[in-house]
XYZ file of C-alpha atoms in Angstrom:
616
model
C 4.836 29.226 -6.275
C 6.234 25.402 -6.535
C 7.619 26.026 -3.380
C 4.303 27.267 -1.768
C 2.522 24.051 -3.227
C 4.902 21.719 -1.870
C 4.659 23.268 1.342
C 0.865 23.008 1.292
C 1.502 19.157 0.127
C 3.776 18.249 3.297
C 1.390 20.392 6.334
C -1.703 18.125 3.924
C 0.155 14.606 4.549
C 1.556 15.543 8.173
C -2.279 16.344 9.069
C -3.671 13.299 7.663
C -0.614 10.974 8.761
C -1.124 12.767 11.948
C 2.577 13.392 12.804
C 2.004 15.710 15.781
C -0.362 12.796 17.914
C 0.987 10.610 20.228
C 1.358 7.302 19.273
C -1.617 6.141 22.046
C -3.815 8.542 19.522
C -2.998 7.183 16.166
C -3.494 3.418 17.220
C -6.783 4.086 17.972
C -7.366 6.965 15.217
C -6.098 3.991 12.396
C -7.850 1.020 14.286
C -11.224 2.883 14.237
C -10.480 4.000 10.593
C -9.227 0.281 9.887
C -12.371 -0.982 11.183
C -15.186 1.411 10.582
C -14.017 2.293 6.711
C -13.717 -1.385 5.416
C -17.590 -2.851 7.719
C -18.971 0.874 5.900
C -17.679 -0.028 2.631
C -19.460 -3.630 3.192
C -22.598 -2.753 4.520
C -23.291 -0.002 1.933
C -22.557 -2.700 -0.905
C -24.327 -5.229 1.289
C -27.465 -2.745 1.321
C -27.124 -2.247 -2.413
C -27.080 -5.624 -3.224
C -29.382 -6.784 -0.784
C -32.550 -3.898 -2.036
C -31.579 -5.276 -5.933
C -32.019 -9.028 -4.482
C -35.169 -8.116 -2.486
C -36.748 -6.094 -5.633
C -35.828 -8.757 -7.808
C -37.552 -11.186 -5.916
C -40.398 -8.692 -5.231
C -40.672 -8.516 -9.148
C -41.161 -12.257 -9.467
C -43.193 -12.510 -7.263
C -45.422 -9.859 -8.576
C -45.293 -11.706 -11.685
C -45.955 -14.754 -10.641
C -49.378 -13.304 -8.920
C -50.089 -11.693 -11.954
C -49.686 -14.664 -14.168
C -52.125 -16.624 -11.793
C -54.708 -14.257 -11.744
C -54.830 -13.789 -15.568
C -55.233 -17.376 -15.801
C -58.264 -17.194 -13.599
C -59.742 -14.105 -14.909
C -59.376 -15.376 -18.247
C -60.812 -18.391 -17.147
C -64.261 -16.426 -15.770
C -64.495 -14.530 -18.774
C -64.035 -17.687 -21.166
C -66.988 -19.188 -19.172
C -69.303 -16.492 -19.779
C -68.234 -16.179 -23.527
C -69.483 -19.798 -24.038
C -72.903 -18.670 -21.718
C -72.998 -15.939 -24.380
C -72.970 -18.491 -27.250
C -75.489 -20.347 -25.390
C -77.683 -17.848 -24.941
C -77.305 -16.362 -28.866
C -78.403 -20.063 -30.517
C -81.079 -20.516 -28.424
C -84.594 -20.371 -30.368
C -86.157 -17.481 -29.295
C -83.187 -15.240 -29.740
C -82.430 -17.108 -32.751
C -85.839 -16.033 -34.139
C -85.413 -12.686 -32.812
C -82.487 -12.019 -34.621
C -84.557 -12.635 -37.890
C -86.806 -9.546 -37.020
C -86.136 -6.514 -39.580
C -88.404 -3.572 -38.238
C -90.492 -2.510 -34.598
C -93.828 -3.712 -36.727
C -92.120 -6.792 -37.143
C -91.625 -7.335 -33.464
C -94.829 -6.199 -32.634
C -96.485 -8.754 -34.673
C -94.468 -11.448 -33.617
C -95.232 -10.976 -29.857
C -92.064 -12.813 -28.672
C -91.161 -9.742 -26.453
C -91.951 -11.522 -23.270
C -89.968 -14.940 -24.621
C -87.037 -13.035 -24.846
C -87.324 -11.770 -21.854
C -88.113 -15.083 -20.349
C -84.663 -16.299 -21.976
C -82.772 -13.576 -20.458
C -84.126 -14.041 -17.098
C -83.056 -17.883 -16.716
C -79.590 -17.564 -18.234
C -78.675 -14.555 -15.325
C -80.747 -16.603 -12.613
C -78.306 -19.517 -13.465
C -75.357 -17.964 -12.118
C -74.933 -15.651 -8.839
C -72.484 -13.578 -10.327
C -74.722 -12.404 -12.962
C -76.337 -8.360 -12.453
C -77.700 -8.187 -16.017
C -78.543 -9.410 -19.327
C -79.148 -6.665 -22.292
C -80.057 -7.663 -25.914
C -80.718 -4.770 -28.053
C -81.661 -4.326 -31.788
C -80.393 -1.270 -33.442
C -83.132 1.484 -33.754
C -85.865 -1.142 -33.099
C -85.742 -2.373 -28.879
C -83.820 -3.308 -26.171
C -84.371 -6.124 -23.784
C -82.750 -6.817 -19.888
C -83.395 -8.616 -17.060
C -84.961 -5.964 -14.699
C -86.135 -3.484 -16.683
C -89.867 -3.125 -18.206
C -90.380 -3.396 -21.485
C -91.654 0.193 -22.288
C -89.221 1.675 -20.155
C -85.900 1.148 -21.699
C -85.047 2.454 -25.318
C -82.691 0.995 -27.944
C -80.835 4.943 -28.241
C -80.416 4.626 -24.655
C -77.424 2.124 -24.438
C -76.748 2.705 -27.976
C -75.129 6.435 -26.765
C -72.900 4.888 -23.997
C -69.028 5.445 -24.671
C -68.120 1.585 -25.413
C -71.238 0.680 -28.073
C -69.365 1.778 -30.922
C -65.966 0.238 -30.113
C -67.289 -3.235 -30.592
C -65.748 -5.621 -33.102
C -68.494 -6.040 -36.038
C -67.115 -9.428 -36.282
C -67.885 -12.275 -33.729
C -64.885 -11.050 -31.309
C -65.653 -10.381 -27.428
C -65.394 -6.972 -25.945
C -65.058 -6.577 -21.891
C -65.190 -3.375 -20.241
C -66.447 -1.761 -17.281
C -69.419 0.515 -16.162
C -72.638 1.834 -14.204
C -75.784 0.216 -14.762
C -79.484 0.812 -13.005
C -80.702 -1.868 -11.269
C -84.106 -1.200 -9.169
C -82.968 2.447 -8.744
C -79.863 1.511 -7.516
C -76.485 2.285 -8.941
C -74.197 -0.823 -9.625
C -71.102 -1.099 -11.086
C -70.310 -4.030 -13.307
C -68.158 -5.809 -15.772
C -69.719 -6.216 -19.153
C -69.168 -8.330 -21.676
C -70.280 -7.744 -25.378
C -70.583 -9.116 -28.388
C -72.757 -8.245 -32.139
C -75.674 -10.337 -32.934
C -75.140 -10.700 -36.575
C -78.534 -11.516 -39.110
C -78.453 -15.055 -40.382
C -80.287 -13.585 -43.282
C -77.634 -10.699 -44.565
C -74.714 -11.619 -42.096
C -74.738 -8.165 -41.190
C -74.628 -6.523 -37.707
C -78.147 -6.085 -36.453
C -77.480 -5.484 -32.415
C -75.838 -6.600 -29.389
C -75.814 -8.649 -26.312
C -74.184 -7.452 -23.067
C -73.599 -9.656 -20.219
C -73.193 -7.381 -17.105
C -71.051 -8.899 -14.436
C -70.975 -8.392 -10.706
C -67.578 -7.803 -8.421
C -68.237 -10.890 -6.402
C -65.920 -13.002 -8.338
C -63.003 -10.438 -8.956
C -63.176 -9.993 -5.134
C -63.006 -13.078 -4.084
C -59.491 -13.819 -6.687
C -58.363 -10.201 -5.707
C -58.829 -11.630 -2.050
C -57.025 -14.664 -2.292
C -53.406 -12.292 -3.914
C -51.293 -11.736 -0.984
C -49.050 -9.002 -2.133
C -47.153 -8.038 0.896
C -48.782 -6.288 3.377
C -50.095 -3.202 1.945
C -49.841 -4.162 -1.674
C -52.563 -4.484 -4.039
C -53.622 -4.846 -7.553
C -55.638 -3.377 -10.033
C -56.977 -3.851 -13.858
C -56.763 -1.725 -16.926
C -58.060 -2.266 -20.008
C -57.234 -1.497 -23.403
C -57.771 2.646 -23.168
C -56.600 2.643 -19.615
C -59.168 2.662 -17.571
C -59.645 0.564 -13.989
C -61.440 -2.917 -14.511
C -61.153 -3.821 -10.707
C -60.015 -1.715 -8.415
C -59.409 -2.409 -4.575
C -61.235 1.249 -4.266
C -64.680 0.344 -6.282
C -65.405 4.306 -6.742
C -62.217 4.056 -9.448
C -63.722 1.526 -11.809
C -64.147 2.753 -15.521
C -62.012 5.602 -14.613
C -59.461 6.683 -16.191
C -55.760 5.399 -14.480
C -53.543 8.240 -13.728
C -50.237 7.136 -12.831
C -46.511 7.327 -14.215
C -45.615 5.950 -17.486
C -49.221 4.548 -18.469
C -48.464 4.867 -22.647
C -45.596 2.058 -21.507
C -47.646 -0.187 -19.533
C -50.911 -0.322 -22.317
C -48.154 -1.174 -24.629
C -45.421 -3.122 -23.622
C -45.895 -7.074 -22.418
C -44.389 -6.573 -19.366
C -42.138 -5.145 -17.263
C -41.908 -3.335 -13.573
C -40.498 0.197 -12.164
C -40.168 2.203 -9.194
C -42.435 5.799 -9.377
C -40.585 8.846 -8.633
C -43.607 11.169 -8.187
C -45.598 10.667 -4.377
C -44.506 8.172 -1.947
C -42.223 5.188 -4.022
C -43.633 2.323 -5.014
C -42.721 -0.813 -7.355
C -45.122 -0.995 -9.955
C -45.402 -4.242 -11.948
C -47.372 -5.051 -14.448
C -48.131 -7.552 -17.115
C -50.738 -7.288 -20.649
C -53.051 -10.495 -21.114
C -53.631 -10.729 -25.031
C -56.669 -12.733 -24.365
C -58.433 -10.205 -22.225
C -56.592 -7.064 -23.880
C -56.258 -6.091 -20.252
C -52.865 -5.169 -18.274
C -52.507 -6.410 -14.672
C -50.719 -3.949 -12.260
C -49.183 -4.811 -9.195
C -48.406 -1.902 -6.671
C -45.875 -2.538 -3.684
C -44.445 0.275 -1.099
C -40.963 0.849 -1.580
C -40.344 1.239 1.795
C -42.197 -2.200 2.619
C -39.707 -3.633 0.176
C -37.202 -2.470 1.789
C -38.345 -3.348 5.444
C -35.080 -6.585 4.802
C -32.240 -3.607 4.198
C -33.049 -1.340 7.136
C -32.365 -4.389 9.192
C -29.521 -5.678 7.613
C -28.581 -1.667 7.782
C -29.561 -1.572 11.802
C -27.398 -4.524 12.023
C -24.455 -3.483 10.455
C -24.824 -0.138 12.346
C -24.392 -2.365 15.692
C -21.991 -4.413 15.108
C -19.710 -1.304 13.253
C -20.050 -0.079 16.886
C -19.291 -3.082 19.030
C -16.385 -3.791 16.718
C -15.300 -0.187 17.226
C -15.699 -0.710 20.968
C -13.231 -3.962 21.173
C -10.731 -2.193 18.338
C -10.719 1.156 21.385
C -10.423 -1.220 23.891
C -7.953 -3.735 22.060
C -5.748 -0.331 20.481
C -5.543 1.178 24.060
C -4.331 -2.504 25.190
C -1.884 -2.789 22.038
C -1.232 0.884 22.616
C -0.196 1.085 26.123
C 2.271 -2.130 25.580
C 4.099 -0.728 22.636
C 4.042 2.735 24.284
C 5.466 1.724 28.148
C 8.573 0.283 26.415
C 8.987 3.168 24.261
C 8.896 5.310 27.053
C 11.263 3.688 29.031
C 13.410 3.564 25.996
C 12.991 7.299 25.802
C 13.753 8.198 29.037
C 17.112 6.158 29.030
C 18.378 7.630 25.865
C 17.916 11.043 27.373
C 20.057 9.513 30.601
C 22.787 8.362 27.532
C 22.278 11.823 26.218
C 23.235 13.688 28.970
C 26.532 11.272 29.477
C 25.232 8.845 31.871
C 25.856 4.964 30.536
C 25.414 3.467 34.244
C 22.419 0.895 34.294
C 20.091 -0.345 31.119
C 16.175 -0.528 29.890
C 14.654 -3.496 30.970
C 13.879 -5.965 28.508
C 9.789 -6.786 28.648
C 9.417 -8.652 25.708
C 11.025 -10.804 22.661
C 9.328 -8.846 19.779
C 10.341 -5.872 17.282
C 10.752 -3.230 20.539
C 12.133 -5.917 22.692
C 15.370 -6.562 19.944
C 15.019 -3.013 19.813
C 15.957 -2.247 23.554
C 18.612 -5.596 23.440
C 20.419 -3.591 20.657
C 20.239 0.245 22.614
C 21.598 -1.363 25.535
C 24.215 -3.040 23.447
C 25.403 0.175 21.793
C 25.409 1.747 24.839
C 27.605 -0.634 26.532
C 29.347 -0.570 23.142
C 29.811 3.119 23.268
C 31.054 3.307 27.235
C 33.658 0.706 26.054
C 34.381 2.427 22.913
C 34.755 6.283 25.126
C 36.499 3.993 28.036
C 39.345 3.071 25.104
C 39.241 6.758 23.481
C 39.965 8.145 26.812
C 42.856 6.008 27.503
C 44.284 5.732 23.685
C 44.430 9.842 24.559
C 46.618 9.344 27.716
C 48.889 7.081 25.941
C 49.177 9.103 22.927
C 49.867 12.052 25.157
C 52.325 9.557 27.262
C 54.030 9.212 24.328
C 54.524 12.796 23.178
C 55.852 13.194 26.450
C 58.404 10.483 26.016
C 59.157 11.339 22.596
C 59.734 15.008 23.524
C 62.391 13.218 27.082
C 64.095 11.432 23.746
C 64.709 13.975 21.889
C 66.268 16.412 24.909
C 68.141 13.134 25.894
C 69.307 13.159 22.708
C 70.146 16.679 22.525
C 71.937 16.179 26.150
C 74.292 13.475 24.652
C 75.668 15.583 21.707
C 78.294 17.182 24.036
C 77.417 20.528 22.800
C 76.690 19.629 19.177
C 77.289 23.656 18.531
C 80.246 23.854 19.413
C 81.387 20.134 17.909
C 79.989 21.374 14.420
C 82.071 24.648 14.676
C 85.299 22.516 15.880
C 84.667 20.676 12.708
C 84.678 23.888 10.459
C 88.038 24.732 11.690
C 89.482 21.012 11.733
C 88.080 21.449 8.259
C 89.686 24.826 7.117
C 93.382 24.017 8.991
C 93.195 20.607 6.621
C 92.769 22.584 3.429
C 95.769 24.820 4.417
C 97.833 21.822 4.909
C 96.518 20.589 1.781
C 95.449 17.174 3.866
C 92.276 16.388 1.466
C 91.297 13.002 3.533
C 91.042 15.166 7.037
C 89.043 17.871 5.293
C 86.532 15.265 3.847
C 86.285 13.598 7.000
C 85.419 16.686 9.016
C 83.165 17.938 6.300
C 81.176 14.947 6.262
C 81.287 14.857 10.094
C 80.056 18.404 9.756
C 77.352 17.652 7.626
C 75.962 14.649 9.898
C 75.655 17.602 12.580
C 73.944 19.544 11.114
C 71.424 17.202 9.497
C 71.238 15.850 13.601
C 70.524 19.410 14.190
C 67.279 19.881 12.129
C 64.034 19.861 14.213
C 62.195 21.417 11.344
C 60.142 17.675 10.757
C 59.909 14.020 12.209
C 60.092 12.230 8.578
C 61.996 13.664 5.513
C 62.135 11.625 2.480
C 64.244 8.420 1.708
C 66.061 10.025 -0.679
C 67.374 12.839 1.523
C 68.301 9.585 4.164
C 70.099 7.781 1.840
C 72.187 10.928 0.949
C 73.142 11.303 4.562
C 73.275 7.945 5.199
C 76.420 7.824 2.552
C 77.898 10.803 4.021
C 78.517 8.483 7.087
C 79.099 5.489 4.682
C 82.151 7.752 3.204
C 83.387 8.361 6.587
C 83.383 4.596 7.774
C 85.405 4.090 4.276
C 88.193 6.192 5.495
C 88.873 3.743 8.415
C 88.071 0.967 6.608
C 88.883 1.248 3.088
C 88.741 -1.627 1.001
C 87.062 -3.624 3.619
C 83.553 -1.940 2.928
C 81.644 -2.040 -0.534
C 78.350 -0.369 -0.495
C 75.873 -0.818 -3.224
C 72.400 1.288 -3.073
C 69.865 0.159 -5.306
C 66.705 2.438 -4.354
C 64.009 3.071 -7.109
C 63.343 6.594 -8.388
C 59.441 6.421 -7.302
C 60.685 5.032 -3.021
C 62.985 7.529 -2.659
C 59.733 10.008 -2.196
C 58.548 7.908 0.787
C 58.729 9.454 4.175
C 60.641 8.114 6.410
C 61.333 8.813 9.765
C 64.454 11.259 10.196
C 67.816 10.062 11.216
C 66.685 6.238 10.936
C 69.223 4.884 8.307
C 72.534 6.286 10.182
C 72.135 3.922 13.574
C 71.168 0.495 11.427
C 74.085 1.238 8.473
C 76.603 1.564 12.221
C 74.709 -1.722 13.800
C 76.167 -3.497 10.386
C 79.695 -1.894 10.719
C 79.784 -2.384 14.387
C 78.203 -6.268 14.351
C 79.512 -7.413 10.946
C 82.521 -5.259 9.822
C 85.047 -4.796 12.998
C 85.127 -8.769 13.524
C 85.244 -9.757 10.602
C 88.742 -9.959 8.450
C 87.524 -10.020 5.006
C 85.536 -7.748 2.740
C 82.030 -6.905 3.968
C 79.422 -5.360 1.787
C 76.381 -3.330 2.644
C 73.738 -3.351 0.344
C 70.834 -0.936 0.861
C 67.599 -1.626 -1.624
C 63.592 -0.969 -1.408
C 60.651 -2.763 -2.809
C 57.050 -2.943 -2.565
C 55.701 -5.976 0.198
C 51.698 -6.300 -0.635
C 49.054 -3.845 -0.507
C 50.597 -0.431 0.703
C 53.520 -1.322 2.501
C 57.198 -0.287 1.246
C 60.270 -2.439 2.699
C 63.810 -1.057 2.942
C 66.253 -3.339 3.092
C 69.863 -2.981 4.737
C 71.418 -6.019 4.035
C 75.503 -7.083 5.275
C 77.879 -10.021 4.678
C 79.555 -9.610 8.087
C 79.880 -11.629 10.942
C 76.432 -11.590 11.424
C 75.025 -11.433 15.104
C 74.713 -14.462 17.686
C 71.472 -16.102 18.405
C 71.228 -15.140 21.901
C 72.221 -11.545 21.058
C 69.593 -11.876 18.341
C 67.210 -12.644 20.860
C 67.955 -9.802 22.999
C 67.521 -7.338 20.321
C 64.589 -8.473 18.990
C 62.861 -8.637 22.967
C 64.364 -5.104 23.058
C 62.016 -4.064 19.858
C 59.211 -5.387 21.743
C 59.491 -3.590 25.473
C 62.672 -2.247 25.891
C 61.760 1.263 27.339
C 64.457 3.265 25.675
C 64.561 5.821 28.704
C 66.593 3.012 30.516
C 69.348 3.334 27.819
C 71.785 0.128 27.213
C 72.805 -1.792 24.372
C 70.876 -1.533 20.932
C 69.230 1.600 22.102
C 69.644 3.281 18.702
C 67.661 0.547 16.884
C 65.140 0.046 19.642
C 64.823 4.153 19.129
C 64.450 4.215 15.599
C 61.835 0.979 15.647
C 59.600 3.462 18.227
C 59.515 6.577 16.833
C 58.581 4.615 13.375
C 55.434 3.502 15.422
C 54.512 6.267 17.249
C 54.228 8.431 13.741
C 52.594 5.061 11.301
C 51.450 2.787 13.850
C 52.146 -0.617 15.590
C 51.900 -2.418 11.671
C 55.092 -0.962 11.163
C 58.915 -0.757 12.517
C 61.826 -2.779 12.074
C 62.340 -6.914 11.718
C 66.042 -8.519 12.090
C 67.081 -11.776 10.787
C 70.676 -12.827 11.169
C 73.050 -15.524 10.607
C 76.164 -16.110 12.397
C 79.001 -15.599 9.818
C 76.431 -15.221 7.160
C 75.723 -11.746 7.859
C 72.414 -9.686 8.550
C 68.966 -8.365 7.103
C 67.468 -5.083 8.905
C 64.028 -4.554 7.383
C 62.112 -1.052 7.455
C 58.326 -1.432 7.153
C 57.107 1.609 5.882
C 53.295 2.983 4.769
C 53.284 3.190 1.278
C 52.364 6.682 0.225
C 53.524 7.333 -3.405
C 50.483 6.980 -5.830
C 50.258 3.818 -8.480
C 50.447 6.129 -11.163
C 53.196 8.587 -10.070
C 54.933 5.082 -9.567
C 54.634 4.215 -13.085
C 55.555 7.237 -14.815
C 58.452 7.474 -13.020
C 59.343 3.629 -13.961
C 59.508 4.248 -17.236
């Protein structure tokens, strides 16, 4: 199951890193993404912020309007409220408010005064439909109307008589009156006439006023362009409305509980087409000014900050195609080339290189292939001759050893001579001849061993004794040999039959000239990281500078094929470079009369530890 997943995870990220495409396609699938994502991201949060900075604004705006207009209305109404006073203390309604019955009035005859009064306080001002004065139960008085005609019960049964303050306070509201047969709707204003006898209630006065004013204030609010405003009072219903059919209605809208009793505040409706609804409560008037606005006028700003962002998403998209295909197409051409040469190198051909067209990333890029390539050519040019020399060697190595094989004079049947020089000694009882051939024996047969190129320095230094102990027969007290090898070197390899020609360069260039003792001292010793140094080391005659010379030219290009002198050391130095390489071989250092120093330089091979433990 983990298995399935994770497959599932990689064919996920190579689809959306879009592995498969070539690289033309992803510059310009990641430059449109690179551009279109981040100008999306910013002109949705430029939108967002943009139709909260707009509705803001539209809010306090909305307020502002509404603030002004409640000053004005409240204003108007104040104005009347003082006409009202006027009109209460003058005389005749004064006097009228002192009359207790319908007798009363009767007798007083100031029916037409009161009248009179009413008709010059509403012919003072335009704005003025009606005046009404009414006495509970007893008459009612207006402009237009005739005196027999109208009846106290009449207005005393309309919805808003009885929600009048008993006190001195103002009441506005809105409604229908008759005027001359004709409907009008109006703004009244009402107030108690209280008895200046018992202080008590005893009627009302209602100031009816005409639109004309509202109009002309409503006229004057600009609230964009299809936005109006309207006025509710205390139980909801329209005061003004732009649609004069709604007044004294009741309003039917979203969230009217919250707008009759909060001070203020604004919100966008969710039922019907959107608007922004703000509205404000006047405490003088106990009205609540609403503001409506069309959302979508609102927002006219955003859709063309949204139209613009739209456009330029799209030209930018249009350069980043035409920029991608240009950045495209010059990272791409190289590649290509590059491509194409490395399947040339591929298939084995190193002739020519990739241009170089720039000095960038790709450009180093290319410097570096054709570099390595070169590199490599040189590098197969060198394998392919190291391989001939190596097999040149073999090939010489192999015309060594049959040389040396030719020059043993039958080594067979010299080793077999031996064995019966050998056996006729021991019947004589002649111990010295029978050690002599024996040893002589033994050096043939160890010359005789192809089995391995290097055997270890211990098995050397055995044989190289066996031909010390011969040499001691002819010289006897003439040669001391001392061996000082340590236990852990004498498990180095070393190359086979190398000991036996330098031990017979010290006898033969420091031991037959010389007249006193000479002594050969053979010892080994670590020389710096990995390297082990044995040491034959004589007191003889030592060996003269020019013959030095030659020797030492010898180690460096004597081809031992040609034969000559020093053709055993000159062997021994090759062989130990053909099998551990051209660090190692032989040095000589010599001193005329002060003898000579042979030095083997040798890979050390015996481990640090094994070294140790066998040290102690």
């Amino acid at each position: 199951m983990q298995g399935t997943w994770k497959s599932v995870y990689r064919r996920i990220v190579r689809a959306l890193l879009l592995r498969d495409l070539p690289l033309t396609s992803k510059l310009l699938v990641y430059a449109g993404l690179l551009v279109v994502v981040p100008m999306c991201c910013i002109g949705y949060v430029s939108y967002l912020r943009s139709s909260e900075v707009l509705e803001d604004e539209a809010r306090q705006y909305s307020w502002q309007i509404i603030e002004q207009v409640n000053t004005h209305v409240g204003y108007y109404v104040n104005d009347f409220e003082i006409s009202i006073l006027k009109t209460i203390n003058d005389p005749v309604i004064n006097a009228l408010t002192k009359i207790g019955s319908r007798e009363e009035l009767v007798a007083s005859g100031m029916a037409d005064n009161v009248k009179q009064v009413l008709r010059q306080a509403a012919y003072s001002r335009s704005d003025v439909s009606n005046i009404t004065v009414v006495l509970d139960n007893i008459r009612t008085f207006d402009v237009w109307t005739a005196p027999s005609v109208l009846a106290a019960k009449d207005i005393q049964h309309e919805y808003w008589y009885g929600t009048v303050s008993k006190g001195y306070e103002f009441k506005i509201f809105t409604r229908v009156i008759m005027i001359d047969d004709r409907r009008e709707q109006v703004i009244s204003i009402a107030r108690r006439l209280i008895s200046p006898q018992t202080l008590q209630p005893i009627g009302m006065i209602v100031v009816d006023v005409n639109f004309k004013r509202f109009q002309e204030i409503a006229e004057k609010v600009t609230i964009g362009r299809t936005g109006y405003m309207y006025i509710l009072d205390s139980e909801g219903r329209y005061v003004y409305h732009p649609n004069l059919g709604s007044l004294g209605l009741p309003a039917e809208f979203e969230n009217l509980p919250n707008i009759l009793t909060n001070e203020s505040g604004s919100f966008v409706t969710a039922s019907g087409p959107k608007r922004l609804l703000t509205y404000a409560h006047s405490s003088f008037l106990g009205w609540t000014l609403v503001t409506s606005i069309p959302y979508a006028e609102l927002l006219q700003g955003t859709a063309y900050i949204r139209h613009t962002i739209f456009l330029t998403v799209c030209l930018t998209l249009l350069v980043a195609a035409i920029l991608g295909i240009g950045l495209g197409s010059s990272i791409i051409r190289p590649v290509k080339k590059l491509a194409r040469y490395t399947r040339r190198v591929e298939a084995g051909d190193f002739s020519g290189s990739v241009e170089l067209e720039s000095k960038d990333e790709i450009g180093m890029l290319t410097h570096s292939f054709n570099r390595m390539v070169g590199r490599l050519k040189d590098l197969l040019d060198e394998v392919y001759f190291s391989k001939l020399r190596e097999t040149e060697l073999a090939l010489r190595q192999r015309e060594i050893e049959l040389k040396a094989l030719q020059s043993q004079m039958n080594p067979h049947f010299l080793y077999n001579s031996l064995e019966t020089i050998r056996g006729m000694a021991l019947e004589q009882s002649a111990d010295s001849i029978s050690d002599i051939a024996g040893s002589l024996a033994r050096l043939l047969r160890y010359n005789l061993k192809m089995t391995s190129q290097t055997v270890s320095l211990k098995e050397e230094l055995y044989y190289a004794e066996v031909y010390l102990r011969i040499q001691g027969f002819r010289f006897e007290d003439k040669l001391q040999v001392e061996i000082e090898v340590p236990d852990w070197a004498q498990q180095q390899p070393i190359v086979r039959f190398s000991l036996q020609p330098l031990v017979e360069n010290c006898i033969v260039h420091g031991i037959e000239p010389a007249l006193g003792i000479t002594r050969i001292r053979i010892t080994a010793f670590e020389e710096g990281p990995n390297v082990l140094v044995v040491m034959i080391k004589d007191t003889g005659m030592g060996i003269p500078e020019e013959k030095l010379r030659e020797i030492r030219q010898s180690l460096l290009d004597k081809d031992i094929m040609h034969g000559g002198p020093s053709i055993g050391i000159v062997n021994v130095h090759r062989r130990i470079q053909y099998l551990f390489g051209e660090d190692f071989g032989l040095t000589i250092d010599s001193q005329l009369e002060r003898g000579s120093v042979v030095q083997i330089r040798l890979p050390l091979t015996v481990a640090v530890e094994e070294r140790g433990s066998q040290d102690v």
